[in-house]
Every structure is written in C-alpha cells, then in structure tokens.
Amino acid sequence: MQEQKASGAEHADDTLERESASSTAEMDIDAAEQGAENDDAKSIAEFIQAFEKLKAEYDESQNRYLRLQADYDNFRRRTRQEREETAAYANSKLIGELLPVLDNFSLAMRAAGNGESEGLVKGVTMVYDQLQRVLTSSGVEKIECLGSIFDPNLHEAVVSEPAEGVESGKILEVLRDGYTLSGKVIRPAMVKIAS
C-alpha cells in the first residue's frame, strides 16, 4: 500500500509536472503570440511610416517635375518670341539708314515741282514710289499723323504755335515722316502742333 501511495504520489507529481509544463507551454505560446502581435503591429507601423515618407518624397518630386516643366515651357515660349522679334527687326538698321534717302527724295520732288523740270519730277517720283513699296513689303509703315492729336509715342513735336479754331495738341504740319517696322516705332514723326 505504501508502494501504491508512493506510486500515486509519483503519478500525481508527474501529472502536476505535466500540467505545469503544459501551463508553462501555453503561457509561452500566449507570450509568443502576444510578442508576434506586438512585432506585427510594430512592423505595420514602421511600414506605414516608411510608406508615408516615400509618398511625401514622391509628391515633392512630382511638384518639382511640374515646376521644371512649366519653367521649360516658359523658356521655349520666350525663346520663340525673341527669335520672332529678332527676325522682324533684323533689318531695322538698314531701314533706318534708308529713311533719310526717302526724305531727300521727298524734298527733291517738292523743290522740282516748283520749276519746269517735269521729267525730273516724274523720274524722282517713280524712284520714290518704288522705294516706298520695297519698304512697305519689308513691314515698314508710314505714320499717318496730319490732323491727329499729338502722341509722344509716335510723334516728336519740334514746333508749337497757336492756331485759331484748332484744338491744342493737334498736329498742324508734318516736318519729317515717321515710320514703324512691324508695329514698332523706328523713327517718330517730326511735327508742328497747335498750342
């Protein structure tokens, strides 16, 4: 009987050890699961943080790209506009030098018109008209100003005199024609205005 008691005690100890081991194993599993859940939560948080950082970097890169694209488009537009202006005004120096020749033809026609040299007037008029057509085809336009109001952007007032019945600032006489090249004034008209 004593053996049975001893055997029962051993059996109880074994059972107790097994239950204790089982309980310890369950606690280890629970702890491992808890640790795994904590690791998973930590990994997810790190992943989300890394994702947010990459998204912010991507957004910044995208904005930088869009700004660079806009800068490049503006550069191309400015360059194209400058090329067009350069082409339009490339002959302005030559045309500026030809305008006094045109003025001299005009003066010669006025002076010859007073005398008997009709053939000379006709010849000079033909040359004048031809030169005028060449300049017009190159984009040169004469500034029409007789009878209009003085505009400092288009006219240069060299004489001012009172005139009855004429509004102040109105152009009375054109002393030298003014010209534009493709809409830009290359020489203002010299005028006499009413004061």
PDB file of C-alpha atoms in Angstrom:
ATOM      1  CA  MET A   1       0.000   0.000   0.000  1.00  0.00           C
ATOM      2  CA  GLN A   2       2.776   2.173   0.686  1.00  0.00           C
ATOM      3  CA  GLU A   3       4.012   1.411  -2.716  1.00  0.00           C
ATOM      4  CA  GLN A   4       0.693   2.425  -4.102  1.00  0.00           C
ATOM      5  CA  LYS A   5       0.826   5.639  -2.178  1.00  0.00           C
ATOM      6  CA  ALA A   6       4.310   6.257  -3.393  1.00  0.00           C
ATOM      7  CA  SER A   7       3.292   5.330  -6.887  1.00  0.00           C
ATOM      8  CA  GLY A   8       0.216   7.546  -6.614  1.00  0.00           C
ATOM      9  CA  ALA A   9       2.337  10.372  -5.329  1.00  0.00           C
ATOM     10  CA  GLU A  10       4.717   9.943  -8.215  1.00  0.00           C
ATOM     11  CA  HIS A  11       1.805   9.827 -10.570  1.00  0.00           C
ATOM     12  CA  ALA A  12       0.392  12.988  -9.018  1.00  0.00           C
ATOM     13  CA  ASP A  13       3.793  14.620  -9.289  1.00  0.00           C
ATOM     14  CA  ASP A  14       4.014  13.593 -12.953  1.00  0.00           C
ATOM     15  CA  THR A  15       0.547  14.901 -13.613  1.00  0.00           C
ATOM     16  CA  LEU A  16       1.351  18.078 -11.768  1.00  0.00           C
ATOM     17  CA  GLU A  17       4.584  18.436 -13.725  1.00  0.00           C
ATOM     18  CA  ARG A  18       2.764  17.792 -16.993  1.00  0.00           C
ATOM     19  CA  GLU A  19       0.066  20.289 -16.123  1.00  0.00           C
ATOM     20  CA  SER A  20       2.709  22.753 -15.023  1.00  0.00           C
ATOM     21  CA  ALA A  21       4.683  22.151 -18.228  1.00  0.00           C
ATOM     22  CA  SER A  22       1.505  22.389 -20.267  1.00  0.00           C
ATOM     23  CA  SER A  23       0.551  25.577 -18.476  1.00  0.00           C
ATOM     24  CA  THR A  24       4.061  26.962 -18.978  1.00  0.00           C
ATOM     25  CA  ALA A  25       3.953  25.975 -22.655  1.00  0.00           C
ATOM     26  CA  GLU A  26       0.580  27.660 -23.046  1.00  0.00           C
ATOM     27  CA  MET A  27       1.917  30.755 -21.342  1.00  0.00           C
ATOM     28  CA  ASP A  28       4.966  30.651 -23.622  1.00  0.00           C
ATOM     29  CA  ILE A  29       2.689  30.285 -26.660  1.00  0.00           C
ATOM     30  CA  ASP A  30       0.494  33.141 -25.422  1.00  0.00           C
ATOM     31  CA  ALA A  31       3.571  35.256 -24.785  1.00  0.00           C
ATOM     32  CA  ALA A  32       4.956  34.347 -28.204  1.00  0.00           C
ATOM     33  CA  GLU A  33       1.637  35.183 -29.834  1.00  0.00           C
ATOM     34  CA  GLN A  34       1.480  38.419 -27.852  1.00  0.00           C
ATOM     35  CA  GLY A  35       5.080  39.190 -28.883  1.00  0.00           C
ATOM     36  CA  ALA A  36       4.302  38.302 -32.500  1.00  0.00           C
ATOM     37  CA  GLU A  37       1.257  40.569 -32.408  1.00  0.00           C
ATOM     38  CA  ASN A  38       3.404  43.342 -30.939  1.00  0.00           C
ATOM     39  CA  ASP A  39       6.078  42.688 -33.595  1.00  0.00           C
ATOM     40  CA  ASP A  40       3.393  42.661 -36.312  1.00  0.00           C
ATOM     41  CA  ALA A  41       1.930  45.935 -35.028  1.00  0.00           C
ATOM     42  CA  LYS A  42       5.415  47.422 -34.826  1.00  0.00           C
ATOM     43  CA  SER A  43       6.238  46.196 -38.351  1.00  0.00           C
ATOM     44  CA  ILE A  44       2.975  47.589 -39.694  1.00  0.00           C
ATOM     45  CA  ALA A  45       3.621  50.938 -38.007  1.00  0.00           C
ATOM     46  CA  GLU A  46       7.149  51.020 -39.453  1.00  0.00           C
ATOM     47  CA  PHE A  47       5.795  50.076 -42.885  1.00  0.00           C
ATOM     48  CA  ILE A  48       3.150  52.810 -42.723  1.00  0.00           C
ATOM     49  CA  GLN A  49       5.760  55.337 -41.613  1.00  0.00           C
ATOM     50  CA  ALA A  50       8.092  54.325 -44.466  1.00  0.00           C
ATOM     51  CA  PHE A  51       5.178  54.454 -46.916  1.00  0.00           C
ATOM     52  CA  GLU A  52       4.189  57.958 -45.770  1.00  0.00           C
ATOM     53  CA  LYS A  53       7.800  59.124 -46.118  1.00  0.00           C
ATOM     54  CA  LEU A  54       8.056  57.688 -49.649  1.00  0.00           C
ATOM     55  CA  LYS A  55       4.707  59.230 -50.580  1.00  0.00           C
ATOM     56  CA  ALA A  56       5.873  62.651 -49.343  1.00  0.00           C
ATOM     57  CA  GLU A  57       9.117  62.299 -51.336  1.00  0.00           C
ATOM     58  CA  TYR A  58       7.126  61.262 -54.412  1.00  0.00           C
ATOM     59  CA  ASP A  59       4.766  64.236 -54.045  1.00  0.00           C
ATOM     60  CA  GLU A  60       7.740  66.587 -53.676  1.00  0.00           C
ATOM     61  CA  SER A  61       9.412  65.074 -56.755  1.00  0.00           C
ATOM     62  CA  GLN A  62       6.172  65.350 -58.715  1.00  0.00           C
ATOM     63  CA  ASN A  63       5.795  69.028 -57.762  1.00  0.00           C
ATOM     64  CA  ARG A  64       9.425  69.701 -58.677  1.00  0.00           C
ATOM     65  CA  TYR A  65       8.866  67.974 -62.029  1.00  0.00           C
ATOM     66  CA  LEU A  66       5.764  70.071 -62.745  1.00  0.00           C
ATOM     67  CA  ARG A  67       7.612  73.299 -61.866  1.00  0.00           C
ATOM     68  CA  LEU A  68      10.526  72.317 -64.112  1.00  0.00           C
ATOM     69  CA  GLN A  69       8.109  71.500 -66.933  1.00  0.00           C
ATOM     70  CA  ALA A  70       6.426  74.903 -66.542  1.00  0.00           C
ATOM     71  CA  ASP A  71       9.824  76.653 -66.469  1.00  0.00           C
ATOM     72  CA  TYR A  72      10.871  74.798 -69.617  1.00  0.00           C
ATOM     73  CA  ASP A  73       7.615  75.699 -71.406  1.00  0.00           C
ATOM     74  CA  ASN A  74       8.076  79.365 -70.430  1.00  0.00           C
ATOM     75  CA  PHE A  75      11.689  79.262 -71.644  1.00  0.00           C
ATOM     76  CA  ARG A  76      10.623  77.798 -75.003  1.00  0.00           C
ATOM     77  CA  ARG A  77       7.884  80.426 -75.396  1.00  0.00           C
ATOM     78  CA  ARG A  78      10.279  83.298 -74.533  1.00  0.00           C
ATOM     79  CA  THR A  79      12.945  81.946 -76.879  1.00  0.00           C
ATOM     80  CA  ARG A  80      10.446  81.590 -79.731  1.00  0.00           C
ATOM     81  CA  GLN A  81       9.161  85.127 -79.106  1.00  0.00           C
ATOM     82  CA  GLU A  82      12.711  86.542 -79.041  1.00  0.00           C
ATOM     83  CA  ARG A  83      13.533  84.759 -82.310  1.00  0.00           C
ATOM     84  CA  GLU A  84      10.407  86.187 -83.931  1.00  0.00           C
ATOM     85  CA  GLU A  85      11.271  89.700 -82.710  1.00  0.00           C
ATOM     86  CA  THR A  86      14.860  89.343 -83.894  1.00  0.00           C
ATOM     87  CA  ALA A  87      13.678  88.236 -87.322  1.00  0.00           C
ATOM     88  CA  ALA A  88      11.091  91.036 -87.502  1.00  0.00           C
ATOM     89  CA  TYR A  89      13.586  93.761 -86.576  1.00  0.00           C
ATOM     90  CA  ALA A  90      16.714  92.332 -88.213  1.00  0.00           C
ATOM     91  CA  ASN A  91      16.619  94.944 -90.985  1.00  0.00           C
ATOM     92  CA  SER A  92      15.841  97.916 -88.754  1.00  0.00           C
ATOM     93  CA  LYS A  93      19.367  99.364 -89.022  1.00  0.00           C
ATOM     94  CA  LEU A  94      19.331  99.181 -92.824  1.00  0.00           C
ATOM     95  CA  ILE A  95      15.842 100.619 -92.976  1.00  0.00           C
ATOM     96  CA  GLY A  96      16.850 103.388 -90.569  1.00  0.00           C
ATOM     97  CA  GLU A  97      19.652 104.326 -92.963  1.00  0.00           C
ATOM     98  CA  LEU A  98      17.291 104.265 -95.973  1.00  0.00           C
ATOM     99  CA  LEU A  99      14.736 106.601 -94.414  1.00  0.00           C
ATOM    100  CA  PRO A 100      16.854 109.764 -94.878  1.00  0.00           C
ATOM    101  CA  VAL A 101      17.218 108.802 -98.559  1.00  0.00           C
ATOM    102  CA  LEU A 102      13.445 108.636 -98.744  1.00  0.00           C
ATOM    103  CA  ASP A 103      13.267 112.060 -97.083  1.00  0.00           C
ATOM    104  CA  ASN A 104      15.674 113.522 -99.638  1.00  0.00           C
ATOM    105  CA  PHE A 105      13.586 112.146-102.499  1.00  0.00           C
ATOM    106  CA  SER A 106      10.544 113.787-100.955  1.00  0.00           C
ATOM    107  CA  LEU A 107      12.352 117.138-100.663  1.00  0.00           C
ATOM    108  CA  ALA A 108      13.633 116.863-104.253  1.00  0.00           C
ATOM    109  CA  MET A 109      10.121 116.236-105.543  1.00  0.00           C
ATOM    110  CA  ARG A 110       8.805 119.293-103.695  1.00  0.00           C
ATOM    111  CA  ALA A 111      11.627 121.508-104.981  1.00  0.00           C
ATOM    112  CA  ALA A 112      11.407 120.218-108.546  1.00  0.00           C
ATOM    113  CA  GLY A 113       7.624 120.581-108.528  1.00  0.00           C
ATOM    114  CA  ASN A 114       8.038 124.350-108.354  1.00  0.00           C
ATOM    115  CA  GLY A 115      10.130 124.568-111.538  1.00  0.00           C
ATOM    116  CA  GLU A 116       9.839 123.419-115.112  1.00  0.00           C
ATOM    117  CA  SER A 117      11.686 120.116-114.763  1.00  0.00           C
ATOM    118  CA  GLU A 118       8.644 117.883-115.164  1.00  0.00           C
ATOM    119  CA  GLY A 119      10.695 114.888-116.394  1.00  0.00           C
ATOM    120  CA  LEU A 120      12.943 115.033-113.342  1.00  0.00           C
ATOM    121  CA  VAL A 121       9.946 115.167-111.033  1.00  0.00           C
ATOM    122  CA  LYS A 122       8.393 112.170-112.783  1.00  0.00           C
ATOM    123  CA  GLY A 123      11.631 110.146-112.515  1.00  0.00           C
ATOM    124  CA  VAL A 124      12.230 111.004-108.877  1.00  0.00           C
ATOM    125  CA  THR A 125       8.572 110.210-108.104  1.00  0.00           C
ATOM    126  CA  MET A 126       8.922 106.781-109.699  1.00  0.00           C
ATOM    127  CA  VAL A 127      12.073 106.019-107.656  1.00  0.00           C
ATOM    128  CA  TYR A 128      10.382 107.316-104.509  1.00  0.00           C
ATOM    129  CA  ASP A 129       7.289 105.153-105.083  1.00  0.00           C
ATOM    130  CA  GLN A 130       9.422 102.089-105.800  1.00  0.00           C
ATOM    131  CA  LEU A 131      11.477 102.599-102.644  1.00  0.00           C
ATOM    132  CA  GLN A 132       8.246 103.125-100.694  1.00  0.00           C
ATOM    133  CA  ARG A 133       6.855  99.784-101.997  1.00  0.00           C
ATOM    134  CA  VAL A 134      10.074  97.932-101.067  1.00  0.00           C
ATOM    135  CA  LEU A 135       9.964  99.326 -97.556  1.00  0.00           C
ATOM    136  CA  THR A 136       6.246  98.529 -97.208  1.00  0.00           C
ATOM    137  CA  SER A 137       6.858  94.929 -98.296  1.00  0.00           C
ATOM    138  CA  SER A 138       9.530  94.715 -95.572  1.00  0.00           C
ATOM    139  CA  GLY A 139       6.995  95.709 -92.903  1.00  0.00           C
ATOM    140  CA  VAL A 140       7.741  99.447 -92.838  1.00  0.00           C
ATOM    141  CA  GLU A 141       4.638 101.621 -92.436  1.00  0.00           C
ATOM    142  CA  LYS A 142       4.444 105.408 -92.603  1.00  0.00           C
ATOM    143  CA  ILE A 143       2.889 107.016 -89.508  1.00  0.00           C
ATOM    144  CA  GLU A 144      -0.130 108.986 -90.706  1.00  0.00           C
ATOM    145  CA  CYS A 145      -0.463 111.907 -88.343  1.00  0.00           C
ATOM    146  CA  LEU A 146      -1.621 115.123 -90.078  1.00  0.00           C
ATOM    147  CA  GLY A 147      -4.736 116.389 -88.273  1.00  0.00           C
ATOM    148  CA  SER A 148      -4.480 113.871 -85.428  1.00  0.00           C
ATOM    149  CA  ILE A 149      -3.736 114.555 -81.752  1.00  0.00           C
ATOM    150  CA  PHE A 150      -0.073 114.576 -80.693  1.00  0.00           C
ATOM    151  CA  ASP A 151       1.103 111.222 -79.266  1.00  0.00           C
ATOM    152  CA  PRO A 152       4.612 111.265 -77.737  1.00  0.00           C
ATOM    153  CA  ASN A 153       4.976 107.576 -78.587  1.00  0.00           C
ATOM    154  CA  LEU A 154       4.581 108.299 -82.311  1.00  0.00           C
ATOM    155  CA  HIS A 155       5.487 111.964 -82.742  1.00  0.00           C
ATOM    156  CA  GLU A 156       8.272 114.370 -81.908  1.00  0.00           C
ATOM    157  CA  ALA A 157       6.991 117.947 -81.524  1.00  0.00           C
ATOM    158  CA  VAL A 158       9.650 120.379 -82.732  1.00  0.00           C
ATOM    159  CA  VAL A 159       7.443 123.441 -83.220  1.00  0.00           C
ATOM    160  CA  SER A 160       4.405 124.640 -81.307  1.00  0.00           C
ATOM    161  CA  GLU A 161       2.321 127.612 -82.409  1.00  0.00           C
ATOM    162  CA  PRO A 162      -1.102 128.984 -81.593  1.00  0.00           C
ATOM    163  CA  ALA A 163      -3.768 128.318 -84.202  1.00  0.00           C
ATOM    164  CA  GLU A 164      -7.288 129.746 -84.146  1.00  0.00           C
ATOM    165  CA  GLY A 165     -10.108 127.239 -84.157  1.00  0.00           C
ATOM    166  CA  VAL A 166      -7.717 124.305 -83.766  1.00  0.00           C
ATOM    167  CA  GLU A 167      -7.639 122.144 -80.683  1.00  0.00           C
ATOM    168  CA  SER A 168      -4.456 122.356 -78.588  1.00  0.00           C
ATOM    169  CA  GLY A 169      -2.130 119.425 -79.273  1.00  0.00           C
ATOM    170  CA  LYS A 170      -3.451 118.817 -82.775  1.00  0.00           C
ATOM    171  CA  ILE A 171      -0.809 118.245 -85.460  1.00  0.00           C
ATOM    172  CA  LEU A 172      -0.711 121.130 -87.941  1.00  0.00           C
ATOM    173  CA  GLU A 173       2.161 120.037 -90.185  1.00  0.00           C
ATOM    174  CA  VAL A 174       4.431 117.030 -90.654  1.00  0.00           C
ATOM    175  CA  LEU A 175       8.055 118.199 -90.963  1.00  0.00           C
ATOM    176  CA  ARG A 176       9.539 114.705 -91.323  1.00  0.00           C
ATOM    177  CA  ASP A 177       7.606 111.462 -91.744  1.00  0.00           C
ATOM    178  CA  GLY A 178       7.759 108.847 -89.017  1.00  0.00           C
ATOM    179  CA  TYR A 179       7.825 105.087 -89.613  1.00  0.00           C
ATOM    180  CA  THR A 180       7.069 101.828 -87.851  1.00  0.00           C
ATOM    181  CA  LEU A 181       8.570  98.411 -88.529  1.00  0.00           C
ATOM    182  CA  SER A 182       6.171  95.563 -87.798  1.00  0.00           C
ATOM    183  CA  GLY A 183       4.211  97.837 -85.458  1.00  0.00           C
ATOM    184  CA  LYS A 184       7.255  99.139 -83.554  1.00  0.00           C
ATOM    185  CA  VAL A 185       8.229 102.802 -83.968  1.00  0.00           C
ATOM    186  CA  ILE A 186      11.666 103.014 -85.580  1.00  0.00           C
ATOM    187  CA  ARG A 187      11.502 106.764 -86.102  1.00  0.00           C
ATOM    188  CA  PRO A 188       8.891 109.164 -84.703  1.00  0.00           C
ATOM    189  CA  ALA A 189       7.348 111.775 -86.987  1.00  0.00           C
ATOM    190  CA  MET A 190       8.656 115.340 -86.554  1.00  0.00           C
ATOM    191  CA  VAL A 191       5.608 117.574 -86.310  1.00  0.00           C
ATOM    192  CA  LYS A 192       4.347 121.099 -85.686  1.00  0.00           C
ATOM    193  CA  ILE A 193       1.487 121.191 -83.182  1.00  0.00           C
ATOM    194  CA  ALA A 194      -1.138 123.717 -82.124  1.00  0.00           C
ATOM    195  CA  SER A 195      -0.660 125.216 -78.682  1.00  0.00           C
TER     196      SER A 195
END
